[in-house]
PDB file of C-alpha atoms in Angstrom:
ATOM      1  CA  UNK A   1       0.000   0.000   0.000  1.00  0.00           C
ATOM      2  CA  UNK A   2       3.326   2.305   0.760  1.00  0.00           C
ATOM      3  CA  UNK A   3       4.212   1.731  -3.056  1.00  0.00           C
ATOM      4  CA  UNK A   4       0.629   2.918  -4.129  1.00  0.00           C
ATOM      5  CA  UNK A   5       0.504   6.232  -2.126  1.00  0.00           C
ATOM      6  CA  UNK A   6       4.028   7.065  -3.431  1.00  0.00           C
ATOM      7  CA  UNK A   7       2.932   6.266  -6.870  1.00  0.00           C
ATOM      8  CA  UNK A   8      -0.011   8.737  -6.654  1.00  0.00           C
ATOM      9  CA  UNK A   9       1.930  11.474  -4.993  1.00  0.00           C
ATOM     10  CA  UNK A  10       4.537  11.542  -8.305  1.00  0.00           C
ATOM     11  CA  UNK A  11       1.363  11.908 -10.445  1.00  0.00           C
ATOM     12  CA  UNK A  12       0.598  15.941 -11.308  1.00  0.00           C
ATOM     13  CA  UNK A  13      -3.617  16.625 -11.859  1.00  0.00           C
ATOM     14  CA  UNK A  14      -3.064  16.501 -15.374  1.00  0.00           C
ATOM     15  CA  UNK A  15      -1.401  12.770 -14.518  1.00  0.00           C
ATOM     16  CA  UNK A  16      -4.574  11.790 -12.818  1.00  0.00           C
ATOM     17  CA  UNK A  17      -7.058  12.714 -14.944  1.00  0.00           C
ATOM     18  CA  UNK A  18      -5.222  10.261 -17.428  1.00  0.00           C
ATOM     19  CA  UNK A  19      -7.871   7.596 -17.701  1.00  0.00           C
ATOM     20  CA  UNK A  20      -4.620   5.106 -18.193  1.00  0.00           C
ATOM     21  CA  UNK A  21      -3.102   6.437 -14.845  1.00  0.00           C
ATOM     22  CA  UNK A  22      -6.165   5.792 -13.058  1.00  0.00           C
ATOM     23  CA  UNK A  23      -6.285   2.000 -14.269  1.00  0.00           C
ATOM     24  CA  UNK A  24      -2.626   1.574 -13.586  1.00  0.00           C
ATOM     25  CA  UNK A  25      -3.076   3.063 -10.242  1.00  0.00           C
ATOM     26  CA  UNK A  26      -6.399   0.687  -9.653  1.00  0.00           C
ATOM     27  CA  UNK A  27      -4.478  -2.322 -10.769  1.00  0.00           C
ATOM     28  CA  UNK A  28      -1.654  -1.212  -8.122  1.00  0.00           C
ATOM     29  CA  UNK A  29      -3.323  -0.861  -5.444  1.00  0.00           C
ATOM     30  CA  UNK A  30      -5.303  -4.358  -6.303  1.00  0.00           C
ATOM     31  CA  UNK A  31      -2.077  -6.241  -6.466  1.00  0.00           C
ATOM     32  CA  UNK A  32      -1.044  -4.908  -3.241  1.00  0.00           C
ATOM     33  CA  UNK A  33      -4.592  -6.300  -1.904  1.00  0.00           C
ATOM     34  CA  UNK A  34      -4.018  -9.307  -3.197  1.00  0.00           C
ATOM     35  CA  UNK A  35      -0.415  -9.679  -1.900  1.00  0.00           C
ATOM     36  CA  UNK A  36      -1.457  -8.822   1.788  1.00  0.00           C
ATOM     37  CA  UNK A  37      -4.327 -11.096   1.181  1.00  0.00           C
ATOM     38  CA  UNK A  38      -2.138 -14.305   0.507  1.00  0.00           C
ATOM     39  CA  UNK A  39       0.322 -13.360   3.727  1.00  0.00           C
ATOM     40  CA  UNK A  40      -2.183 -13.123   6.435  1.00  0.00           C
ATOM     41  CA  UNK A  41      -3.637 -16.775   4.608  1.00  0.00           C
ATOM     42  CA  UNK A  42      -0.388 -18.392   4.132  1.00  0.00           C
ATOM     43  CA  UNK A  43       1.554 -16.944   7.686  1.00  0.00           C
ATOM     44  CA  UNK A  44      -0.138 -19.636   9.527  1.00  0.00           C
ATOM     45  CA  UNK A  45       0.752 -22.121   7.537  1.00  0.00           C
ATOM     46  CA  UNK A  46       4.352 -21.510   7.199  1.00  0.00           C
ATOM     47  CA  UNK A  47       4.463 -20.684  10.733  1.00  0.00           C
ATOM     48  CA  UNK A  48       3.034 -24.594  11.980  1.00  0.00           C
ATOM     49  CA  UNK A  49       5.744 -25.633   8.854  1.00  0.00           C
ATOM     50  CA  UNK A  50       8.504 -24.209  10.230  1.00  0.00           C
ATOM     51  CA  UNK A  51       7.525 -25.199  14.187  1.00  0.00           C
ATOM     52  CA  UNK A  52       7.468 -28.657  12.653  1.00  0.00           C
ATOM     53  CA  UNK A  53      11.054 -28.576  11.108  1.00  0.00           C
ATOM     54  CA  UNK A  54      12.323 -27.110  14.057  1.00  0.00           C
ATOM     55  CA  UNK A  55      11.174 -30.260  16.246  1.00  0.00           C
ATOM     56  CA  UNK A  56      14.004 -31.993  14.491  1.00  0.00           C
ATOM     57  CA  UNK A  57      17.143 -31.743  16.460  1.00  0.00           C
ATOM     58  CA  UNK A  58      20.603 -32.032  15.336  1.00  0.00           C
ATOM     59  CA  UNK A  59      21.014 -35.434  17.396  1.00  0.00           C
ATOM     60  CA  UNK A  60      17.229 -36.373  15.716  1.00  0.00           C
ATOM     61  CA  UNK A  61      18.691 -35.615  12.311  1.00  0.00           C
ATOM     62  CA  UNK A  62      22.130 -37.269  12.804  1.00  0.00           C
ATOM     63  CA  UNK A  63      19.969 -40.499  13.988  1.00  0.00           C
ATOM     64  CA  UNK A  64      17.812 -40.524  10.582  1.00  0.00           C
ATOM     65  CA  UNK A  65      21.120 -39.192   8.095  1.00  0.00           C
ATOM     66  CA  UNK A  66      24.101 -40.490   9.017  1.00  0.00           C
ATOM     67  CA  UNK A  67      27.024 -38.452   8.046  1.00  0.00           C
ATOM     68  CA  UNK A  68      25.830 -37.779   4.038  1.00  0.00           C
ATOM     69  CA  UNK A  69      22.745 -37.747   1.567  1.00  0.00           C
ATOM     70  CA  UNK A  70      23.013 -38.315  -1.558  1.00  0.00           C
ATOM     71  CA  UNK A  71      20.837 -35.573  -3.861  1.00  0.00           C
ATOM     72  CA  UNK A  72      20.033 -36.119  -7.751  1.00  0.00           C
ATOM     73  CA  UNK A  73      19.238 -33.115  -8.824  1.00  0.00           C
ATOM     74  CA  UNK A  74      17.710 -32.966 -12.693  1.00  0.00           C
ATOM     75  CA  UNK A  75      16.413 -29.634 -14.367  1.00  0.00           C
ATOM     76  CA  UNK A  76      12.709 -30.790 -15.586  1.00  0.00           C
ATOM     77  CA  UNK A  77      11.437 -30.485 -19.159  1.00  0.00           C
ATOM     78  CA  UNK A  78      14.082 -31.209 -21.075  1.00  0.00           C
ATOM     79  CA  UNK A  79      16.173 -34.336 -22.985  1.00  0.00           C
ATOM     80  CA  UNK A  80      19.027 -35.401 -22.873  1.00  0.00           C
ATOM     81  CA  UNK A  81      18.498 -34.745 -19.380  1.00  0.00           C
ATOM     82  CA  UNK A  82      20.488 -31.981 -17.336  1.00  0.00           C
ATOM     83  CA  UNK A  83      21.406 -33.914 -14.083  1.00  0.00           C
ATOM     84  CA  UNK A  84      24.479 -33.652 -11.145  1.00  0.00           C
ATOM     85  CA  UNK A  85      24.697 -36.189  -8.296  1.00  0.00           C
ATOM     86  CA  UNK A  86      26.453 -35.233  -5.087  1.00  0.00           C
ATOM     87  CA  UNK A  87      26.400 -35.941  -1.661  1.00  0.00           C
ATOM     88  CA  UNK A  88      26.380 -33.347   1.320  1.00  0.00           C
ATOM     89  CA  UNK A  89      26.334 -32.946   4.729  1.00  0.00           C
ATOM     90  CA  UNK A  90      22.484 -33.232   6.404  1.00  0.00           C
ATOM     91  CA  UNK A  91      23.364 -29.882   9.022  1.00  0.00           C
ATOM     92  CA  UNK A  92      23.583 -27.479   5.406  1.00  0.00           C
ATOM     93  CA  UNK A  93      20.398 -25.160   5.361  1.00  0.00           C
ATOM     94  CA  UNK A  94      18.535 -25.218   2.135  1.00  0.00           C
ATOM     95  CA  UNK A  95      19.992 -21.433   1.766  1.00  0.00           C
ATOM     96  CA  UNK A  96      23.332 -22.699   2.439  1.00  0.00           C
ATOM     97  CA  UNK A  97      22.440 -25.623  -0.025  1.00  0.00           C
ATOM     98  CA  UNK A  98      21.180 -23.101  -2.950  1.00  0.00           C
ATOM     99  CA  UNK A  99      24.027 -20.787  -2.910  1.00  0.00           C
ATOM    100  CA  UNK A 100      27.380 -22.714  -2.502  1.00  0.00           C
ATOM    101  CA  UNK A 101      26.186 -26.249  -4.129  1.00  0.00           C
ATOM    102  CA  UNK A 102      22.764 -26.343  -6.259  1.00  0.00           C
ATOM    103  CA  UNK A 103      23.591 -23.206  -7.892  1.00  0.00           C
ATOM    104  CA  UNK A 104      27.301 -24.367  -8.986  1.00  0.00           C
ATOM    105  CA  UNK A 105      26.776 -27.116  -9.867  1.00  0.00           C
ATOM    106  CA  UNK A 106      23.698 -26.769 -12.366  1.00  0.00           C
ATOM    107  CA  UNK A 107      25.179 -23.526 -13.688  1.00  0.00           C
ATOM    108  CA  UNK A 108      23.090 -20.980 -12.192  1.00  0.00           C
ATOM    109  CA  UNK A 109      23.781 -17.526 -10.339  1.00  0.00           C
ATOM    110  CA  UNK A 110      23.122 -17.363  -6.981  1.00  0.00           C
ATOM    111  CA  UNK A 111      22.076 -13.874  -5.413  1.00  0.00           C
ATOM    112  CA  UNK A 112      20.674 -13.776  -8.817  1.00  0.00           C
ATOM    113  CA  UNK A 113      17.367 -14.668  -9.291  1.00  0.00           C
ATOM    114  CA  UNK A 114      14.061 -16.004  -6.732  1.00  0.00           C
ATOM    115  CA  UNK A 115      14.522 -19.476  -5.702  1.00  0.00           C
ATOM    116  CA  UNK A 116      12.529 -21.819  -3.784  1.00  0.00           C
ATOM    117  CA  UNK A 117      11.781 -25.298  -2.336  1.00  0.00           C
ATOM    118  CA  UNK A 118       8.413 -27.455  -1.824  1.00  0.00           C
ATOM    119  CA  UNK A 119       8.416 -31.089  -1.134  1.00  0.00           C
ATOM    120  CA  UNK A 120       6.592 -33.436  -3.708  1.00  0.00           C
ATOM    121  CA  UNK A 121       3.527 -35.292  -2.521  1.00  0.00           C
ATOM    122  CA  UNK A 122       1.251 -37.973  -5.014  1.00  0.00           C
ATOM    123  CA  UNK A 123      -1.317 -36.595  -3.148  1.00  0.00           C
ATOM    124  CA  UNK A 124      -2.532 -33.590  -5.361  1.00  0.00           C
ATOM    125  CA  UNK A 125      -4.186 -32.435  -1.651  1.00  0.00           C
ATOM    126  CA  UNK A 126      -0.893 -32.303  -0.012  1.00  0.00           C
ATOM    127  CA  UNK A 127       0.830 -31.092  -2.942  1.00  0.00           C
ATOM    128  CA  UNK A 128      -1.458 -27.811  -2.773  1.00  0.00           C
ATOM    129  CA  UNK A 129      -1.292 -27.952   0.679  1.00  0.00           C
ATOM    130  CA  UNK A 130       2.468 -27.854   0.736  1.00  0.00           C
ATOM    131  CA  UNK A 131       4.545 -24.988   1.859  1.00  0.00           C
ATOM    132  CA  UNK A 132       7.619 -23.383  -0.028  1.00  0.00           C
ATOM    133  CA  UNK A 133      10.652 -22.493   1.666  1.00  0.00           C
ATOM    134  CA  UNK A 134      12.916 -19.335   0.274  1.00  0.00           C
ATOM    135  CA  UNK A 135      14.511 -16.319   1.690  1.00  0.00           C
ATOM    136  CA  UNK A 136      11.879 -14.179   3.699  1.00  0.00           C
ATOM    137  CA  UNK A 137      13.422 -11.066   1.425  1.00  0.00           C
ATOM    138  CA  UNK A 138      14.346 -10.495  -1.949  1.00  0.00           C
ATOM    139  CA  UNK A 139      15.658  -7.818  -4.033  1.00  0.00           C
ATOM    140  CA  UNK A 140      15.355  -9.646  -7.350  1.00  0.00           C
ATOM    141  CA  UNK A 141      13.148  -8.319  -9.754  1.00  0.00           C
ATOM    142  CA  UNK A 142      11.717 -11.608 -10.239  1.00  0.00           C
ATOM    143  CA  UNK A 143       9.895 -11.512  -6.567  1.00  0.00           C
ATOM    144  CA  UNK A 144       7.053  -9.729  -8.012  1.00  0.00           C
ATOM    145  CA  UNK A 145       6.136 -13.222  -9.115  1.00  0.00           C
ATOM    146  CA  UNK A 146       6.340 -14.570  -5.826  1.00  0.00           C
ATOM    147  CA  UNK A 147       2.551 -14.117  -4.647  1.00  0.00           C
ATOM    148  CA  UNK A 148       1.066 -15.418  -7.739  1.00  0.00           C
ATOM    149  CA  UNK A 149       3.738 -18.527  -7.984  1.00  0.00           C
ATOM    150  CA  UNK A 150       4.432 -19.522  -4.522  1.00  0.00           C
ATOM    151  CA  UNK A 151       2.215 -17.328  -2.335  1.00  0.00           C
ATOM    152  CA  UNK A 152       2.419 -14.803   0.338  1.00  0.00           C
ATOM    153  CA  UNK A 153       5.155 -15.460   2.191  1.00  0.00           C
ATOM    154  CA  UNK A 154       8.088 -18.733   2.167  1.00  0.00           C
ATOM    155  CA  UNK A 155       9.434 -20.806   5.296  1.00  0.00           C
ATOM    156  CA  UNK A 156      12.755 -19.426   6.125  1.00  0.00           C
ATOM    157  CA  UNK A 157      15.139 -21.345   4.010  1.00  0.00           C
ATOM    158  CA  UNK A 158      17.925 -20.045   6.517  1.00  0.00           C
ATOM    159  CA  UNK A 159      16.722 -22.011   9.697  1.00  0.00           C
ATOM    160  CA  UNK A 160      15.678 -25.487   7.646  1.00  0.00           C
ATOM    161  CA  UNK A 161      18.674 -28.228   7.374  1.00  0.00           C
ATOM    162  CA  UNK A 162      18.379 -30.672   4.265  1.00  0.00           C
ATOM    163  CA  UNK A 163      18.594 -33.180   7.121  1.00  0.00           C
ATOM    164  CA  UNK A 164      15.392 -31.796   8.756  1.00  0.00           C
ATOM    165  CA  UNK A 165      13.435 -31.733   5.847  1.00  0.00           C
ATOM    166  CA  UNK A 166      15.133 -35.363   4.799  1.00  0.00           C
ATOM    167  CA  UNK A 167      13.833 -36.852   8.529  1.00  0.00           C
ATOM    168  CA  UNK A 168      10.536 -35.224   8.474  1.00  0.00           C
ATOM    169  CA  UNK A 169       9.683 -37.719   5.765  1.00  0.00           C
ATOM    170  CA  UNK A 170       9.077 -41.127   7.134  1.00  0.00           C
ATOM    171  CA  UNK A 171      10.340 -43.109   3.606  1.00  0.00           C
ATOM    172  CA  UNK A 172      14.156 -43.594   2.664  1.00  0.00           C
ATOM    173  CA  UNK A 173      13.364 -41.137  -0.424  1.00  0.00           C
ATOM    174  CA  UNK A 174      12.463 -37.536  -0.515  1.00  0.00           C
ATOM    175  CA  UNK A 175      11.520 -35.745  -3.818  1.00  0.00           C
ATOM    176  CA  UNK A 176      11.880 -31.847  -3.861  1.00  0.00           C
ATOM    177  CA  UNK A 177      10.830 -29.284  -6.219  1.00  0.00           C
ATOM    178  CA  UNK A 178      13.297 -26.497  -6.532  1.00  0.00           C
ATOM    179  CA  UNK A 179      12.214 -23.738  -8.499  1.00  0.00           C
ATOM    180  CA  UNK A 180      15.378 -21.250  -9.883  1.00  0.00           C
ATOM    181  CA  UNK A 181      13.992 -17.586 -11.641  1.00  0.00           C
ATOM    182  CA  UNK A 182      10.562 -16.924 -10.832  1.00  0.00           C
ATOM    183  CA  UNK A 183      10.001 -15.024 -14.360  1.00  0.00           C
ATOM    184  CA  UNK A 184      11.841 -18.029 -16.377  1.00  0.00           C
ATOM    185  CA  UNK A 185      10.714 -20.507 -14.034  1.00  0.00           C
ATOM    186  CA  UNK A 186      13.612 -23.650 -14.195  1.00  0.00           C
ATOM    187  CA  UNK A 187      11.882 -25.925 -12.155  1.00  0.00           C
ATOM    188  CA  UNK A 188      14.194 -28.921 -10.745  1.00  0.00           C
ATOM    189  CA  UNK A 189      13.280 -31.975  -9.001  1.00  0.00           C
ATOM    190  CA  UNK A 190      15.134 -33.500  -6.505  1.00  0.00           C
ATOM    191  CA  UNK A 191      15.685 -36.403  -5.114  1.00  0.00           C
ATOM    192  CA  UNK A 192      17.207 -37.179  -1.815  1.00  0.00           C
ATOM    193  CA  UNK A 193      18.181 -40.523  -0.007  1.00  0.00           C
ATOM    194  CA  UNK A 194      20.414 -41.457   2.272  1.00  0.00           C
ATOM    195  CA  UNK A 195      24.239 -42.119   1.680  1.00  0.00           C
ATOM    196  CA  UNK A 196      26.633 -44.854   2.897  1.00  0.00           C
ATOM    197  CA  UNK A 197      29.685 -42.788   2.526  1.00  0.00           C
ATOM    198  CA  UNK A 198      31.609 -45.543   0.763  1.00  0.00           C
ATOM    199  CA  UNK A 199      32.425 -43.863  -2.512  1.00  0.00           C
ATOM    200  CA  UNK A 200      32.773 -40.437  -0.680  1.00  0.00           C
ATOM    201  CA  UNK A 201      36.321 -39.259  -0.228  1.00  0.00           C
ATOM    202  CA  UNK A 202      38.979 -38.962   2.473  1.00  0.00           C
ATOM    203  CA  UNK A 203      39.187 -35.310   2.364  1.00  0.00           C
ATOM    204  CA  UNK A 204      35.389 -34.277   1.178  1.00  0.00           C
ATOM    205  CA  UNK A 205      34.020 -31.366   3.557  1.00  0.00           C
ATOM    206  CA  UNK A 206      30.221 -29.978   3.495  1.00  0.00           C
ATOM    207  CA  UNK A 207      29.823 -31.361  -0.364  1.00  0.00           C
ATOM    208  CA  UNK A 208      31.498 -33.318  -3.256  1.00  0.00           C
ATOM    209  CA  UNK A 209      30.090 -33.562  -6.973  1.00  0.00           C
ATOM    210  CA  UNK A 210      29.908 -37.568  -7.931  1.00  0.00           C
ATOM    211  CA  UNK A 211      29.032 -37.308 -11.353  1.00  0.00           C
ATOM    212  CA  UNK A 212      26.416 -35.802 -13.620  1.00  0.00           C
ATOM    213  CA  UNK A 213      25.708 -35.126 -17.435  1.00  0.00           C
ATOM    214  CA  UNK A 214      24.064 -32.149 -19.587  1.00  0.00           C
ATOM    215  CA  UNK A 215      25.288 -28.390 -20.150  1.00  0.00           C
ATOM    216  CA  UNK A 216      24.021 -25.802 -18.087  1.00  0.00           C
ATOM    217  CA  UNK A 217      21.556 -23.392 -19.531  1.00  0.00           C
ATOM    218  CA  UNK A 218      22.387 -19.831 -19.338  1.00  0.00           C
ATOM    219  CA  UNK A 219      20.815 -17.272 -17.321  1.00  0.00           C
ATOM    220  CA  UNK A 220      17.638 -14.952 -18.419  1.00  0.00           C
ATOM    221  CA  UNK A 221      17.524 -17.346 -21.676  1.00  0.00           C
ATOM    222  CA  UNK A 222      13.524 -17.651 -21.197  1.00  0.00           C
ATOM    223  CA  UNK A 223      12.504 -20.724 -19.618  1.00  0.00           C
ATOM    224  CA  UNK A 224      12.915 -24.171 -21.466  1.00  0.00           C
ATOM    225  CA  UNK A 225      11.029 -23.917 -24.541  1.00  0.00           C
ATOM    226  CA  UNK A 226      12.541 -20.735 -25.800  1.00  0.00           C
ATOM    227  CA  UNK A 227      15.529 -21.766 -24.983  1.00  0.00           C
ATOM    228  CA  UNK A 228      15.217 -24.859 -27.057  1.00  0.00           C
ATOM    229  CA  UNK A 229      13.989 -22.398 -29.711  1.00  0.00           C
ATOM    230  CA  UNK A 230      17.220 -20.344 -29.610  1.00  0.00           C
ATOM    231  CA  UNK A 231      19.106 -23.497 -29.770  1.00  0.00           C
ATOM    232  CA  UNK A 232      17.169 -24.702 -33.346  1.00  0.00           C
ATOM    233  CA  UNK A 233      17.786 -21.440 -34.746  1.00  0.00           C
ATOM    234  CA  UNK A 234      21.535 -21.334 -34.152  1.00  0.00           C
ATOM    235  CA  UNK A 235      22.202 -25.318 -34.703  1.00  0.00           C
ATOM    236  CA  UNK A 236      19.364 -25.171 -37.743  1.00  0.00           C
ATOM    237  CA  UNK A 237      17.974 -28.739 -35.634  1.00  0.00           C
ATOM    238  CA  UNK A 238      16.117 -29.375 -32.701  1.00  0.00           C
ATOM    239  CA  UNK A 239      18.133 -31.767 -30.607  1.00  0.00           C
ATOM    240  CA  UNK A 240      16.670 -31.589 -27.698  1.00  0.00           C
ATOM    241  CA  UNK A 241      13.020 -32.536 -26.717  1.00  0.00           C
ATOM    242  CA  UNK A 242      10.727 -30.527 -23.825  1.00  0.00           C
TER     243      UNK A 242
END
């Protein structure tokens, strides 16, 4: 509502009688309706969310974990596929987990774009019931897309572990959705299990890349099918399938 007032005071009279102001100043103030609309709905559900995650303990979480999971993480929508497989430590936040390992490894910028994560459910009720977890604040100008996309406000991706999300499942196998530029909307599904350690080595830390396949895509290139569009035009063939 702060953005509508100061976007009225920069209009002069002549500004205002503009029937075009008037319905971009209408559709502003709307929006911001709407936005405060889906907070006050989805704060309560991100607040029992996040009082649930918290319930997991570091002990709880070593119990479940072990010392590594192993995540498969595969952009969706496209073939041949665009995949990395690496193991990391269950005490990383899913911040922590976005900026220093998702983000390298799949090519993305990080501090970039709007990110966030959702667990997968076959139920199509849980699945809309589900709540995302992102940074409560953004400065990317993607974030406008945030309450029609993911809602009113995101779990705080800087207090949930991979572990605690990983042991709040009662299966060996977690699938994630993970959700990279809001506007382009990469959406990524991963999946995470538990890890033996075996093939890990000696002198791995919080991470360590085991293998993967598939070019990165670069940044602001549109989503996935004009990106495979821009690829046809400059190879004159289509060798990829969405």
């Amino acid at each position: 509502m702060i953005a509508c007032s100061l976007l009225a005071q920069k209009f002069s009279d002549e500004d205002r009688r503009n029937p075009n102001t008037k319905k971009m100043t209408e559709s502003s103030i709307f929006f911001s309706e709407f936005v405060r609309d889906r907070k006050a709905k989805d704060s309560v559900r991100v607040a029992s969310f996040e009082a649930s995650m918290a319930k997991f303990s570091d002990s709880m979480v070593d119990e479940v974990c072990g010392k590594w999971l192993k995540v498969v993480v595969k952009l969706d929508g496209i073939h041949p596929p665009i995949r990395r497989e690496f193991v990391v430590r269950p005490a990383m936040t899913l911040r922590a987990l976005h900026d220093q390992v998702l983000c390298p490894v799949m090519g993305w910028k990080s501090n970039y774009h709007c990110y966030a994560f959702r667990k997968v459910f076959d139920d199509l009720q849980k699945l809309k019931d589900s709540c995302w977890i992102g940074p409560r604040t953004s400065t990317a100008l993607d974030s406008m897309f945030m309450p029609l996309y993911v809602g009113g406000c995101v779990a705080n991706d800087k207090q949930i572990s991979i572990g605690q999300l990983y042991a709040s499942e009662e299966s060996d196998n977690l699938t994630v959705q993970w959700v990279h530029d809001f506007g382009d909307w990469y959406s990524h599904s991963i999946d995470i299990s538990r890890c033996d350690g075996k093939n890990v080595p000696s002198n791995a830390n919080v991470a360590y890349l085991m293998e993967g396949a598939g070019l990165n895509i670069p940044e602001d290139a549109g989503g996935i099918f004009l990106y495979e569009q821009l690829i046809g035009k400059l190879t004159h063939r289509f060798p990829m399938e969405i």
